[in-house]
Structures are given as structure tokens and as C-alpha cells.
XYZ file of C-alpha atoms in Angstrom:
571
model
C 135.565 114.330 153.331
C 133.031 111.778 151.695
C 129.603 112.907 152.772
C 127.408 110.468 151.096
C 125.609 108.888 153.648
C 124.766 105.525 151.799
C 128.771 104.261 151.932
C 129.452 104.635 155.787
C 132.405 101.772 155.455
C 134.177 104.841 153.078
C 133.634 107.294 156.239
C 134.789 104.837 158.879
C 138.052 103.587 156.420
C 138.836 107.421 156.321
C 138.585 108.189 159.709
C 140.910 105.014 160.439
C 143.441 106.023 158.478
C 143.880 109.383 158.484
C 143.270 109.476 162.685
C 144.520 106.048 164.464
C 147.283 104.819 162.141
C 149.843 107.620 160.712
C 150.554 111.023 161.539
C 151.310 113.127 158.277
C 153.897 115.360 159.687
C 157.548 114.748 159.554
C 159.302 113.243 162.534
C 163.240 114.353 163.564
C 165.305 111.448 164.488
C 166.577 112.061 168.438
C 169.678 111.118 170.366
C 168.756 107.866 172.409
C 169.225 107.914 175.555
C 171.625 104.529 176.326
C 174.704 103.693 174.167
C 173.983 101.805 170.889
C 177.100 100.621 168.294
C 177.678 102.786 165.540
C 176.380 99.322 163.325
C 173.408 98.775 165.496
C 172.690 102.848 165.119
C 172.706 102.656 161.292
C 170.762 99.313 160.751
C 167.937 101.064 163.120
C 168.415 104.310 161.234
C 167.901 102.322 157.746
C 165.127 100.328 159.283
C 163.074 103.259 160.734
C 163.771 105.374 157.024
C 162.384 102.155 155.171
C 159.127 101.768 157.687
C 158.589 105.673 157.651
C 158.650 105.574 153.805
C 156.324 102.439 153.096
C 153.916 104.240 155.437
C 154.178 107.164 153.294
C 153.709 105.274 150.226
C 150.430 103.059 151.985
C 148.720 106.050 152.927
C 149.597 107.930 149.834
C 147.762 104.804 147.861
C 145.209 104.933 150.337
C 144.050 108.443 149.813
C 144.425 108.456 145.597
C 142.037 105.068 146.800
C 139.420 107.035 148.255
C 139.471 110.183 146.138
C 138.977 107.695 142.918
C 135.659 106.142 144.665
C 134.805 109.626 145.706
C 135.002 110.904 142.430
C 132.785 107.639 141.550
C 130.541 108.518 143.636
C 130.254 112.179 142.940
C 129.332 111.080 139.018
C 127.079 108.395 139.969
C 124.764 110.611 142.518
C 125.209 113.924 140.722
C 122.458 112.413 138.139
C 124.948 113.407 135.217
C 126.822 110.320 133.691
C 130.060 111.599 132.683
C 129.666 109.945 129.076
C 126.521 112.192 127.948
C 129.097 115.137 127.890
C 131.029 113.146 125.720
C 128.553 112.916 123.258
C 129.088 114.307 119.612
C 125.848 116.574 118.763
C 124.491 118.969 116.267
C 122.398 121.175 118.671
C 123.744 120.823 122.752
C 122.810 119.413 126.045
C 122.625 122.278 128.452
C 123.343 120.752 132.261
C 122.531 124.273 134.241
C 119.324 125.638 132.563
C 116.991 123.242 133.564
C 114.627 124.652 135.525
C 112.072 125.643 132.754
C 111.581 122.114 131.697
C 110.299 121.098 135.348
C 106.987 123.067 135.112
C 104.312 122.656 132.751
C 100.342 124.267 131.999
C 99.355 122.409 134.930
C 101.540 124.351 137.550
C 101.591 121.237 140.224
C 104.471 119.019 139.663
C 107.795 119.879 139.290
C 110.329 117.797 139.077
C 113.963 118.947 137.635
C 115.924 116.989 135.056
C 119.790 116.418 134.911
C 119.970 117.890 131.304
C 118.099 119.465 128.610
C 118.954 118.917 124.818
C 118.120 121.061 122.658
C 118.441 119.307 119.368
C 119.254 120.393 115.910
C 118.434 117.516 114.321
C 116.598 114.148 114.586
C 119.913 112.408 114.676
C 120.642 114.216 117.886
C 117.651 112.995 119.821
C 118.450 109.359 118.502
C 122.257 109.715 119.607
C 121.201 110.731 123.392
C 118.009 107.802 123.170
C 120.668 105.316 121.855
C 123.361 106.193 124.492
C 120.814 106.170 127.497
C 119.787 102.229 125.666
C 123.122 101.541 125.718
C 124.025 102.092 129.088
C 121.984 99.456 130.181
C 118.902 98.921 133.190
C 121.474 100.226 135.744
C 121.755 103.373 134.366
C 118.248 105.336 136.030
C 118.305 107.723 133.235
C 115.438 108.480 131.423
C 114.282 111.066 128.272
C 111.152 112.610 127.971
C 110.053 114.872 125.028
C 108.744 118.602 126.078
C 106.745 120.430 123.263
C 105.124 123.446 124.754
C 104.595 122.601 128.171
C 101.147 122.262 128.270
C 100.667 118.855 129.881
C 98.790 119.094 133.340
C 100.476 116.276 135.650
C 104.259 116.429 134.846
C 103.689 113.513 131.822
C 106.863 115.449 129.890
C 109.090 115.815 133.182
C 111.912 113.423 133.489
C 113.399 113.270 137.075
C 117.045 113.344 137.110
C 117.058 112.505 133.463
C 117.242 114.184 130.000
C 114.346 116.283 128.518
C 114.385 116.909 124.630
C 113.159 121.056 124.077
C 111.509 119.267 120.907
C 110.610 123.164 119.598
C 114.157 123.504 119.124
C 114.430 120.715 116.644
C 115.265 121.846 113.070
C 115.116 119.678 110.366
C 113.505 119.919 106.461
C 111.355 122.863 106.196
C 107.295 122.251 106.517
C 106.709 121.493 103.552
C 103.094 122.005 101.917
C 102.031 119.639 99.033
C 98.714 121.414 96.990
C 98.767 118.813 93.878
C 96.532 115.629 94.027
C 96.177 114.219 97.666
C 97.029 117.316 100.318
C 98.833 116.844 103.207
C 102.091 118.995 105.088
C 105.116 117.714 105.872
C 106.112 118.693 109.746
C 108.770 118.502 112.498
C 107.226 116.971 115.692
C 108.076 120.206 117.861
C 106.319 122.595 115.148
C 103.101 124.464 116.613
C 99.551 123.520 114.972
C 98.999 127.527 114.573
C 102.154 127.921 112.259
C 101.192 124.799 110.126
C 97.582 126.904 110.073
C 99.443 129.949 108.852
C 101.198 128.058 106.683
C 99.297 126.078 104.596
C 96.429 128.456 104.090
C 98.687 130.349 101.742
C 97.587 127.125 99.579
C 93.667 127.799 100.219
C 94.818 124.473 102.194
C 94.288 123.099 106.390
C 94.459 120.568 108.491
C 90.800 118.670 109.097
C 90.960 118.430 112.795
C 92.266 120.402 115.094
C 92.193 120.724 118.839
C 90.561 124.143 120.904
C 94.007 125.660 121.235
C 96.433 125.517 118.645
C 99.760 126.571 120.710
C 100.409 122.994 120.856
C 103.213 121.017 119.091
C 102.221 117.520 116.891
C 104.137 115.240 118.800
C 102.298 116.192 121.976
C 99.014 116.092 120.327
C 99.361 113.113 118.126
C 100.834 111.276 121.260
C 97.161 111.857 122.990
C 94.534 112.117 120.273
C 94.025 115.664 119.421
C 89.840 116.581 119.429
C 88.066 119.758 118.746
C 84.175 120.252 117.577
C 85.888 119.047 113.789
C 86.182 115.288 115.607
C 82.938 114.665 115.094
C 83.048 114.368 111.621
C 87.098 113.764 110.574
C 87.945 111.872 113.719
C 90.799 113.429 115.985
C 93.733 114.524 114.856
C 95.536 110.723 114.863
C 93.060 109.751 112.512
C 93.764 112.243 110.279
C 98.239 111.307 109.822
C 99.577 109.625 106.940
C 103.218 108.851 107.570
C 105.373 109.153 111.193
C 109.053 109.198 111.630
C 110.027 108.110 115.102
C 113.082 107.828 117.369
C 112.115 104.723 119.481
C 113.538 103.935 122.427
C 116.399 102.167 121.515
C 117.465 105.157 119.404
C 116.277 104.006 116.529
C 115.019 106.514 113.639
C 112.108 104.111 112.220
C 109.577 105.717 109.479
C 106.196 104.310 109.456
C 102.723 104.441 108.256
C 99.732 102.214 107.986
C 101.343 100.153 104.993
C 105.210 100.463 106.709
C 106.135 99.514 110.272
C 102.475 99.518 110.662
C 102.400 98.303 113.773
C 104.767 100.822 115.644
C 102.616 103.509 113.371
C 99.428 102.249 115.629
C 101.698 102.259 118.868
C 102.381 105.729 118.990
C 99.346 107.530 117.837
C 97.449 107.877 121.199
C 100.597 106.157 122.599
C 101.210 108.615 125.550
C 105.126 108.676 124.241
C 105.720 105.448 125.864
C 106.854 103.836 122.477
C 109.112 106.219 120.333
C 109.079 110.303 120.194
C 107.485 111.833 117.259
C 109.921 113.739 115.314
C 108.000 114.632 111.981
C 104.809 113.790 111.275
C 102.350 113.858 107.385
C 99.371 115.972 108.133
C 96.063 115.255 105.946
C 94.667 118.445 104.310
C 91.595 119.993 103.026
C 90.786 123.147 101.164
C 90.212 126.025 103.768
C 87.190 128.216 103.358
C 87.748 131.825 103.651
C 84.868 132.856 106.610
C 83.467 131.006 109.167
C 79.643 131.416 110.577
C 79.634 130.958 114.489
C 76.873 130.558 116.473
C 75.632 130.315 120.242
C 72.230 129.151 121.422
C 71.437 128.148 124.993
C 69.549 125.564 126.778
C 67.898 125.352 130.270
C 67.342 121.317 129.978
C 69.790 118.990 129.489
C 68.432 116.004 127.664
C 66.830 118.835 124.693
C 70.167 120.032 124.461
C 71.904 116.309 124.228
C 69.253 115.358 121.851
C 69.739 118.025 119.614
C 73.613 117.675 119.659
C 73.468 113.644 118.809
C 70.726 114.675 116.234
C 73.861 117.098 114.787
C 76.507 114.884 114.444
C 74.339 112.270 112.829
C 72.818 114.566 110.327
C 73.968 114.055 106.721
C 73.752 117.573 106.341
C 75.416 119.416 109.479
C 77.747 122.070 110.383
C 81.413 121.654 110.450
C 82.059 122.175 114.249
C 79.847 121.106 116.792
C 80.812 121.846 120.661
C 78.670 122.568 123.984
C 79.673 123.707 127.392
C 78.155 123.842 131.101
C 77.171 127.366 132.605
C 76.685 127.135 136.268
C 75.318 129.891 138.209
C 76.809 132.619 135.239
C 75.069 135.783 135.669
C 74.810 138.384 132.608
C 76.033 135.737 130.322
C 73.988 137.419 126.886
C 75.530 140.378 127.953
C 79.434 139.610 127.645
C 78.556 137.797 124.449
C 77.762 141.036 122.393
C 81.536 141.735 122.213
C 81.741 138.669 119.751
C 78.313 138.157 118.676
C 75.126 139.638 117.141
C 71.587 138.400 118.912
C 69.365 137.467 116.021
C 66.352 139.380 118.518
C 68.325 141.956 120.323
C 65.141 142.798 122.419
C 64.200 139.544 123.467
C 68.255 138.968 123.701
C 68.127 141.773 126.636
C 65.214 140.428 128.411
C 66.589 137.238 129.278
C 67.878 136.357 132.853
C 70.402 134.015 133.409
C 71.031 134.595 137.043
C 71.248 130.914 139.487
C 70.473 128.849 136.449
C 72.781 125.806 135.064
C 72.663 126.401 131.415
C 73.850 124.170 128.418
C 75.198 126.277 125.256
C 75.369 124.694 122.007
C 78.442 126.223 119.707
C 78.112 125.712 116.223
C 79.920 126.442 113.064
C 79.888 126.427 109.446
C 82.841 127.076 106.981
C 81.834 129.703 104.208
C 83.112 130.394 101.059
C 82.934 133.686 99.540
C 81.235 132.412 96.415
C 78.667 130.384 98.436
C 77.895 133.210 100.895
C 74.210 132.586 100.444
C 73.723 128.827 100.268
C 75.664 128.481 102.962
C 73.135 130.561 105.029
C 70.300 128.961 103.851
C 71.624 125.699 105.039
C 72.197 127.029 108.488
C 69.083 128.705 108.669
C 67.321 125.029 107.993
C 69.736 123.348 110.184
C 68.744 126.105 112.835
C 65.099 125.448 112.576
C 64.459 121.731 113.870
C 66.256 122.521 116.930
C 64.916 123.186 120.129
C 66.677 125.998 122.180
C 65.690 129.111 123.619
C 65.061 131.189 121.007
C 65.887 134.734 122.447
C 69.292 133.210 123.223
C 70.371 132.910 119.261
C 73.900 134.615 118.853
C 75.586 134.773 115.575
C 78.698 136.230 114.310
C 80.989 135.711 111.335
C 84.798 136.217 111.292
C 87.852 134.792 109.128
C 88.743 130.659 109.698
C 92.114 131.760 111.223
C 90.178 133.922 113.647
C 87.951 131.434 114.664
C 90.780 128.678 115.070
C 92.601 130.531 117.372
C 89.579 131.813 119.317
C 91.507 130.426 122.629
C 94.804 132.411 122.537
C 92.649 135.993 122.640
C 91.312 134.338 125.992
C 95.109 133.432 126.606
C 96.437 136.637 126.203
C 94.071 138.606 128.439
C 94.850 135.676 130.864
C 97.741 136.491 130.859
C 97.763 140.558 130.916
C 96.235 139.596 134.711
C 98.993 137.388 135.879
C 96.233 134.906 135.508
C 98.044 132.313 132.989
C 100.129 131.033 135.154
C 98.169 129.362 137.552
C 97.554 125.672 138.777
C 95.062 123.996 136.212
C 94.276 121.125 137.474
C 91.480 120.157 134.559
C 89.747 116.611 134.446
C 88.745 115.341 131.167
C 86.462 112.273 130.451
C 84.858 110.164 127.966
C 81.056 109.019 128.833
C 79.208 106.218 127.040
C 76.021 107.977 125.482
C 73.968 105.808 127.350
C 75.286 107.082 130.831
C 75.786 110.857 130.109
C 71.925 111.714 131.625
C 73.134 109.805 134.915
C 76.325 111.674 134.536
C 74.872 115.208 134.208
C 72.387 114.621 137.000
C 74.935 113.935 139.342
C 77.653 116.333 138.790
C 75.819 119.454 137.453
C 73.017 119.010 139.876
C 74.681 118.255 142.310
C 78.455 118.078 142.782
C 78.850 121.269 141.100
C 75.308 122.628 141.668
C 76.618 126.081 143.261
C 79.798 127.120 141.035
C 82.407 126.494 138.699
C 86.021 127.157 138.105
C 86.182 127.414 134.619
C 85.139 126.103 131.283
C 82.854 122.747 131.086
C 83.270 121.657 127.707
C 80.761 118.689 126.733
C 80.040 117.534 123.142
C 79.813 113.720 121.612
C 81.728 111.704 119.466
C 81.167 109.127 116.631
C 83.319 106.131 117.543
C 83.631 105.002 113.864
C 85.451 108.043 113.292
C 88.561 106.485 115.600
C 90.660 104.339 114.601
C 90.705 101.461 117.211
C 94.355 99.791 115.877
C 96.034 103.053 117.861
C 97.054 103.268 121.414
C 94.476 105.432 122.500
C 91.654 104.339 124.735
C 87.563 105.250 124.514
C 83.712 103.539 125.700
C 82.784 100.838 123.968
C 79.565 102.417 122.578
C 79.010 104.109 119.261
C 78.622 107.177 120.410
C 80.118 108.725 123.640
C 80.847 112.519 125.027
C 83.709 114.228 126.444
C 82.983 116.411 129.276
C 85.935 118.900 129.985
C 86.211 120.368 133.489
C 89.014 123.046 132.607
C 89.447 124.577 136.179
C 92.107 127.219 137.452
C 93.102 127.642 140.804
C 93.668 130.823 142.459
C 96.620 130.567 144.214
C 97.474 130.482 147.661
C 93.211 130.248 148.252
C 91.473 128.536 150.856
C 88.141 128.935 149.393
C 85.622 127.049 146.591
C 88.848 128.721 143.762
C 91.260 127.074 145.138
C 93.690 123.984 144.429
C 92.429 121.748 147.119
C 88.511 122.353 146.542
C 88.945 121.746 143.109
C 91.432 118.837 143.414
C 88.120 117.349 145.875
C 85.472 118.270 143.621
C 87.606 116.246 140.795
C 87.742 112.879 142.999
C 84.092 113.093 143.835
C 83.741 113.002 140.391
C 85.879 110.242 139.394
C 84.530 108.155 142.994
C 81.044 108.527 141.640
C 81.924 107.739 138.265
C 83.423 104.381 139.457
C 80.652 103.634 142.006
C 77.621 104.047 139.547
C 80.338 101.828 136.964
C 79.619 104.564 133.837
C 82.070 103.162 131.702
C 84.204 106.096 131.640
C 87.068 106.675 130.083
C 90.227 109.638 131.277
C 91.355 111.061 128.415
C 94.759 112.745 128.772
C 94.876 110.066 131.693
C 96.781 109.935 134.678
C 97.357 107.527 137.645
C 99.391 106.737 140.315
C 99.737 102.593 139.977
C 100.420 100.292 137.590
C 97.003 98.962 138.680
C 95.218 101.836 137.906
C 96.204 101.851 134.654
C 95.655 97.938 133.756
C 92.206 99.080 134.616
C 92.402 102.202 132.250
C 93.647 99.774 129.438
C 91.186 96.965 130.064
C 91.663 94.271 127.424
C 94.519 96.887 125.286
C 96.610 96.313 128.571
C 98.754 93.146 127.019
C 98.972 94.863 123.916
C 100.161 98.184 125.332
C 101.876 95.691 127.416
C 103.967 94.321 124.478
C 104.575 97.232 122.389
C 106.431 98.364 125.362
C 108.564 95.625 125.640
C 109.258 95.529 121.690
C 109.966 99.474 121.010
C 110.957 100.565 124.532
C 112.542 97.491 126.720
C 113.947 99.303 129.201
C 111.611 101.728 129.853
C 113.267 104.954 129.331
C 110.579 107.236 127.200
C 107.944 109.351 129.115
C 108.773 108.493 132.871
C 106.388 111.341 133.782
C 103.105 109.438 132.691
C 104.196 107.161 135.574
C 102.549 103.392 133.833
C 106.144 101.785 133.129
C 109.530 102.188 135.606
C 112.524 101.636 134.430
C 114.223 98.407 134.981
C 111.007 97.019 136.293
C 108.895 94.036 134.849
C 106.408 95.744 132.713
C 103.710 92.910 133.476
């Protein structure tokens, strides 16, 4: 029986005809009771045969009626359009193992699609874009590209639609180019630590980079991509050449700043709402062989912020500038000696760090083996006209890959706890430099005055490093900071660890944000309205506006960052 309960006139219709009207088995013709001419007796006998059968034959078309619409109906609600099992692929849709592609990093939303390809080629994601296209605004389908996961609100979930396993794409090997200008050839889905592996083979790396490198281009490139290198080189979208991209209309487009410039611009920083990354031209530079890392600490915020815009101003600097927020850490010197050396070990053991909110600069500088002792001369000078505690100076040296990948030894103890795997529901901003004082006051004297559930990254940027022709949005002023509030939530908690405190702390953050009017920026945004993110957009809303409209009309790509629906007016 039909149980779908939006067609009711199909329930009633079968209830009619299989209960009131006909009864489906066989009636015996009886003797009648008064005397009827053997004529009379046949015509009725032909008469009742003929009205028996065309009943039979009604209800028989009745019922191969229904079952058709049934069947209809089955295809249309099961989420699964017939036709995308039709299609003609190099790699495969998979329709039952879908469940992995409904979870991300940030463990909160999960929301399962009706298929997941797993492509072989770029022509495979274009063939499934182009057939979605083609099917029109009724279809509800939608596609949304998955690297590794780590997005924190469900941005590479597609409801009841398709999601593309991009790490399974295979295509033209990475391909590493060492003669006159350097740059790597790439597939969208590879991971930024294998194009690390790879091209140092050629003495050769990427410029920028971002904190953890178990992250696929596409996914970074589609944000920004920023690290203590961004400073300096810009983030990672300001550091591409050339982009091939399936758009979505299904169409494989290759562009760069002098080709298809425009749709180039779109999609850097474009949140995946204009085309899918599929390969991508990396810029390269020569990789040193060691890498000096160093920790000092501050007790007062607007030393430490001076002394970090003095950095990334300096003509002669380190290579990686970062900083993050200790609140209330106690023996922090302590669990530092595993990685580092303190310059005065006595003084180093003397220091308390118990109830304090301290700010810890994190530099580096690249080394090469020939210019060991330059190179530490600099930093020693670099070192000296800044103003941090002095007993707190921690140095350590260790190979570039080592220091690169700093965040997957954290990841894999993480993970050894059953600690990984956890809700991470992280908050990260961009603050005009004239604001960030107001901003630290607030929220580290204040709003988070007693504790902390994880890292607080905080460093600035140089605007003129960013390229302001891509998608992506940041302050207005020269220079601004991103503060990083990467929490974890201990499941299941009631307490200041868990999901809901956090989830509070993060709105009081945002509401006070808003109400002193700081000019401040989400990066890896995410809203709930339309509305919302006009206001994110600001005057780049009728441009992000149109490049919607001209590379993705009907709004099928990257449903999960919720700014377009499909079949909706964009405007």
C-alpha cells in the first residue's frame, strides 16, 4: 500500500477501489430461482461474462495505474534519481556507503547524502555536475566536494545529494618543475604534506602553508590557507598560478590571472560556491634544510602586539611569525623542555606561571647548512630589540619537514586518547589592528578570564600581501590579526569543557564583537541567513552575488555553507 503521506487522493483512490467497487474473487453462476427462456438465459449469461470481464480489465488498469505512480513516487522521495545510476563513469557512485561523508573535524552536523562518487578522473566529477545542471531547478540535488573532512559546520555535507571523495581523484601525477620559475603541478584532493614530501626531493616547497598540513588544496585554496609564512608570502591563494575547475554547470574551465581571469578570482577564497578545484599550480621556493624555533612569553599584551607588528614590518625578520593566548596554564616552561632548550635553564625553572594569562610569541627562521652561523647571528639581533621575559627564551632546532608538520605529533597523541574525535567547535576571526587592544581586554580579561579549551592562536597580517580581486573577505585596515579559538569539547559534559559552554562562550564573543562594531571579519565563516551573510560580504555581496549566477545558476555546489539554496533567487 502507498504510504507516502503527502498524496492522500492515491490512498483514498486505493481504498475505493480495491474495497467498495469489485471483489477479486471468482463468482459461480447459480440456478435462478423463477423460469427464464433458454434465449433470455444466454443473453444474461453473455451479458454478465462481458460486465465481469471489463471489471477485470478496469481494475487490472487501475492497479498497473497506481503501482506506476508508486514506483514514481518511490524514485522521487528515495533522494536517488534513477538516471545518476545510469551514468557512464571512470571511478563509481557508491549509493550505500555514505555515512562517512556526513561527519566532518567539527563532529556537530551530520547530515547524510544520497550518493558518494568516488571519481577517477576529472571528467567524472564534470559528468555527475553536468547531469545534476541538466536536470533542471526541480531536481533538489546538490554536489558538494569532501577533501579530508576537516571543515567544522558541515560546509562539505550535501543533504540528500551527491558528495565527491575528492582524495580519490586520480589524474596526471604531481608533477614538480625545478628549472626557471618553480611551482608543482597538483590534483585538488592531494594532501599539502605529500606535495611537502614531494617536492623537497628538489631542495624545493611551497611558500605558505597552513598549521596542519593533512589538508587537501581544494579545501584550502577554497578558504585562504594562513600559517605564520602569511605574513610575508600572503596565504596560500596568493601564492597559485593556474586552476582547473569543474563549475557548476559541469564545465572543465582552466584559468589563471591572464585566462578566465575572472572565474580564477571567484574561486580562490570562493567557499566552493563557484566551481570545485580539481588541480591546482603551486608557487615554489627553495627549502632550507633546518629550521630555528623559538618561544618567548609575555605577561602584557600591548608589549607583546607591539613587538609582533614591529616583526612583520621589519625588513629583516624571521620566516614564521605566530603567537597564542595562555590562560590560567600552570607549569607551562616545564612541558616545553620536551621540544625546547631554555637559553637560562636556572632562571627557566624559577619562573611561575600559575593564574596568569600569558601571550607567547613563536618564531622561526629557515637555516641552511652552509649559513649555520649567519643565520644565528641574525636571530640573535632580531632577538635583542624585543621586549619579553627573558627567563622565558626557548629555542630548539629540528629539520623543515619536522617543523611543518609540528601539528600531526599533537594529532596522533590526540588520538592514542580517543581524544581526536571530538566536537571542535573553533571560532576564528579577523580584527582590524586598531581594535585588537579593545578586543583582548574584553575576551581574555574577561570572557575567558578563568579557562580555556584549547589553543588561542593570535598573530597579524599585512593586507597588501592579499590579493583583494579573490572571493575571500578581510578588515579594511592595513594590518589586522587573526585570533583562533581552537576549542574541543568533551563529550557528553555539562561543565566549562563542554559543547554548550563553549558554543556560549563563542556567541558572547561574536555579540560583543558586533556591539562594540570592531570591524571583524569570520574567517572560515558560517551563518544561518542569507542576511547574515550580505553583512559578512558587505560591498563584495553583488559581486559574490553575480559570480554565482554566472558559474553556478542553479545553485547546486557547496549546499553545506548554507549562503545560496537551490532554485531560490540568489538576490
Amino acid at each position: 500500500m502507498l504510504q507516502n503521506p503527502s498524496f492522500p487522493w492515491l490512498l483514498h483512490l486505493s481504498g475505493f477501489f480495491s474495497q467498495r467497487n469489485w471483489n477479486c474473487k471468482t463468482k459461480h453462476l447459480q440456478p435462478l430461482a423463477s423460469p427464464i427462456s433458454s434465449g433470455k438465459l444466454m443473453r444474461y449469461t453473455a451479458a454478465s461474462f462481458l460486465r465481469q470481464n471489463n471489471m477485470l480489465f478496469i481494475r487490472s488498469f487501475m492497479v498497473l495505474f497506481l503501482c506506476c505512480i508508486t514506483v514514481k513516487i518511490n524514485l522521487c522521495f528515495s533522494g536517488i534519481p534513477y538516471s545518476l545510476k545510469t551514468l557512464t563513469l571512470d571511478g563509481h557512485l557508491n549509493f550505500d556507503e555514505v555515512h562517512n561523508a556526513a561527519r566532518d573535524f567539527g563532529n556537530r552536523y551530520q547530515l547524510l547524502p544520497s550518493a558518494v562518487l568516488h571519481p577517477n578522473s576529472v571528467s567524472d566529477i564534470a559528468t555527475t555536475v553536468k547531469h545534476i545542471w541538466e536536470m533542471g531547478s526541480h531536481s533538489e540535488l546538490t554536489v558538494a566536494a569532501r577533501g579530508h573532512g576537516h571543515s567544522l559546520q558541515g560546509q562539505a555535507q550535501a543533504h540528500q545529494g551527491v558528495v565527491i571523495n575528492m582524495e580519490s581523484l586520480q589524474g596526471p601525477k604531481m608533477q614538480v618543475y625545478a628549472e626557471n620559475s618553480f611551482y608543482v603541478d597538483v590534483s585538488g584532493g592531494e594532501l599539502w604534506i605529500n606535495i611537502l614530501h614531494e617536492s623537497v626531493k628538489y631542495g624545493l616547497a611551497p611558500k605558505s602553508w597552513t598549521d596542519y598540513l593533512h589538508l587537501t588544496v581544494g579545501g584550502t585554496l577554497s578558504n585562504a590557507g594562513i600559517s605564520g609564512q602569511a605574513f610575508q608570502h600572503g596565504p596560500q591563494i596568493s601564492n597559485v598560478h593556474q586552476l582547473e575547475v569543474v563549475t557548476g554547470k559541469g564545465e572543465i574551465i582552466n584559468c589563471s590571472e591572464k585566462q578566465n581571469s575572472e572565474l580564477f578570482h571567484s574561486v580562490l577564497g570562493g567557499l566552493g560556491q563557484f566551481g570545485i578545484i580539481t588541480r591546482a599550480r603551486i608557487s615554489l621556493e627553495p627549502a632550507p634544510d633546518m629550521v630555528k624555533w623559538i618561544r618567548v612569553l609575555y605577561s602584557d599584551f600591548a608589549t607583546f602586539a607591539r613587538d609582533q607588528e614591529y616583526l612583520i614590518s621589519a625588513e629583516k625578520t624571521f620566516d614564521y611569525i605566530e603567537g597564542f593566548v595562555m590562560v590560567n596554564r600552570t607549569g607551562l616552561l616545564n612541558n616545553w623542555r620536551s621540544s625546547f632548550d631554555p637559553q637560562d635553564p636556572v632562571q627557566a625553572s624559577q619562573f611561575k606561571s600559575d593564574g596568569q594569562t600569558l601571550f607567547c610569541l613563536e618564531l622561526a627562521k629557515y637555516i641552511n647548512k652552509d649559513e649555520k652561523d649567519l643565520v644565528n647571528q641574525e636571530v640573535e639581533s632580531s632577538l635583542s630589540v624585543l621586549n619579553y621575559i627573558p627567563s622565558t627564551l626557548f629555542l630548539s632546532e629540528v629539520s623543515y619537514i619536522e617543523f611543518l608538520d609540528r601539528v600531526h605529533v599533537s594529532e596522533v597523541k590526540l588520538r592514542s586518547k580517543g581524544l581526536w574525535e571530538v566536537p571542535h567547535p573553533w571560532l576564528n576571526l579577523f580584527i582590524p589592528q586598531s581594535k585588537i587592544h579593545d578586543f583582548a581586554r574584553e575576551v581574555f580579561g574577561n570572557i575567558l578570564a578563568e579557562t580555556s579549551n584549547g589553543p588561542i592562536l593570535i598573530y597579524p597580517l599585512n593586507k597588501s600581501k592579499w590579493d583583494n580581486r579573490t572571493s575571500v573577505v578581510i578588515p579594511e585596515e592595513d594590518v589586522f590579526y587573526l585570533v583562533a579559538f581552537l576549542s574541543s569539547a568533551v563529550p557528553s559534559s555539562k561543565g566549562t569543557d563542554g559543547l554548550e559552554h563553549i558554543l556560549t562562550q563563542n556567541k558572547r564573543i561574536l555579540e560583543y564583537c558586533e556591539t562594540a562594531r570592531l570591524g571583524v571579519k569570520q574567517y572560515l565563516p558560517h551563518y544561518t541567513t542569507q542576511e547574515q551573510w550580505r553583512s559578512h560580504f558587505g560591498p563584495q555581496w553583488e559581486v559574490f552575488v553575480q559570480r554565482k549566477s554566472t558559474y553556478d545558476p542553479l545553485a547546486i555546489l557547496a549546499p553545506g555553507q548554507r549562503i545560496f539554496q537551490k532554485a531560490m533567487p540568489f538576490s
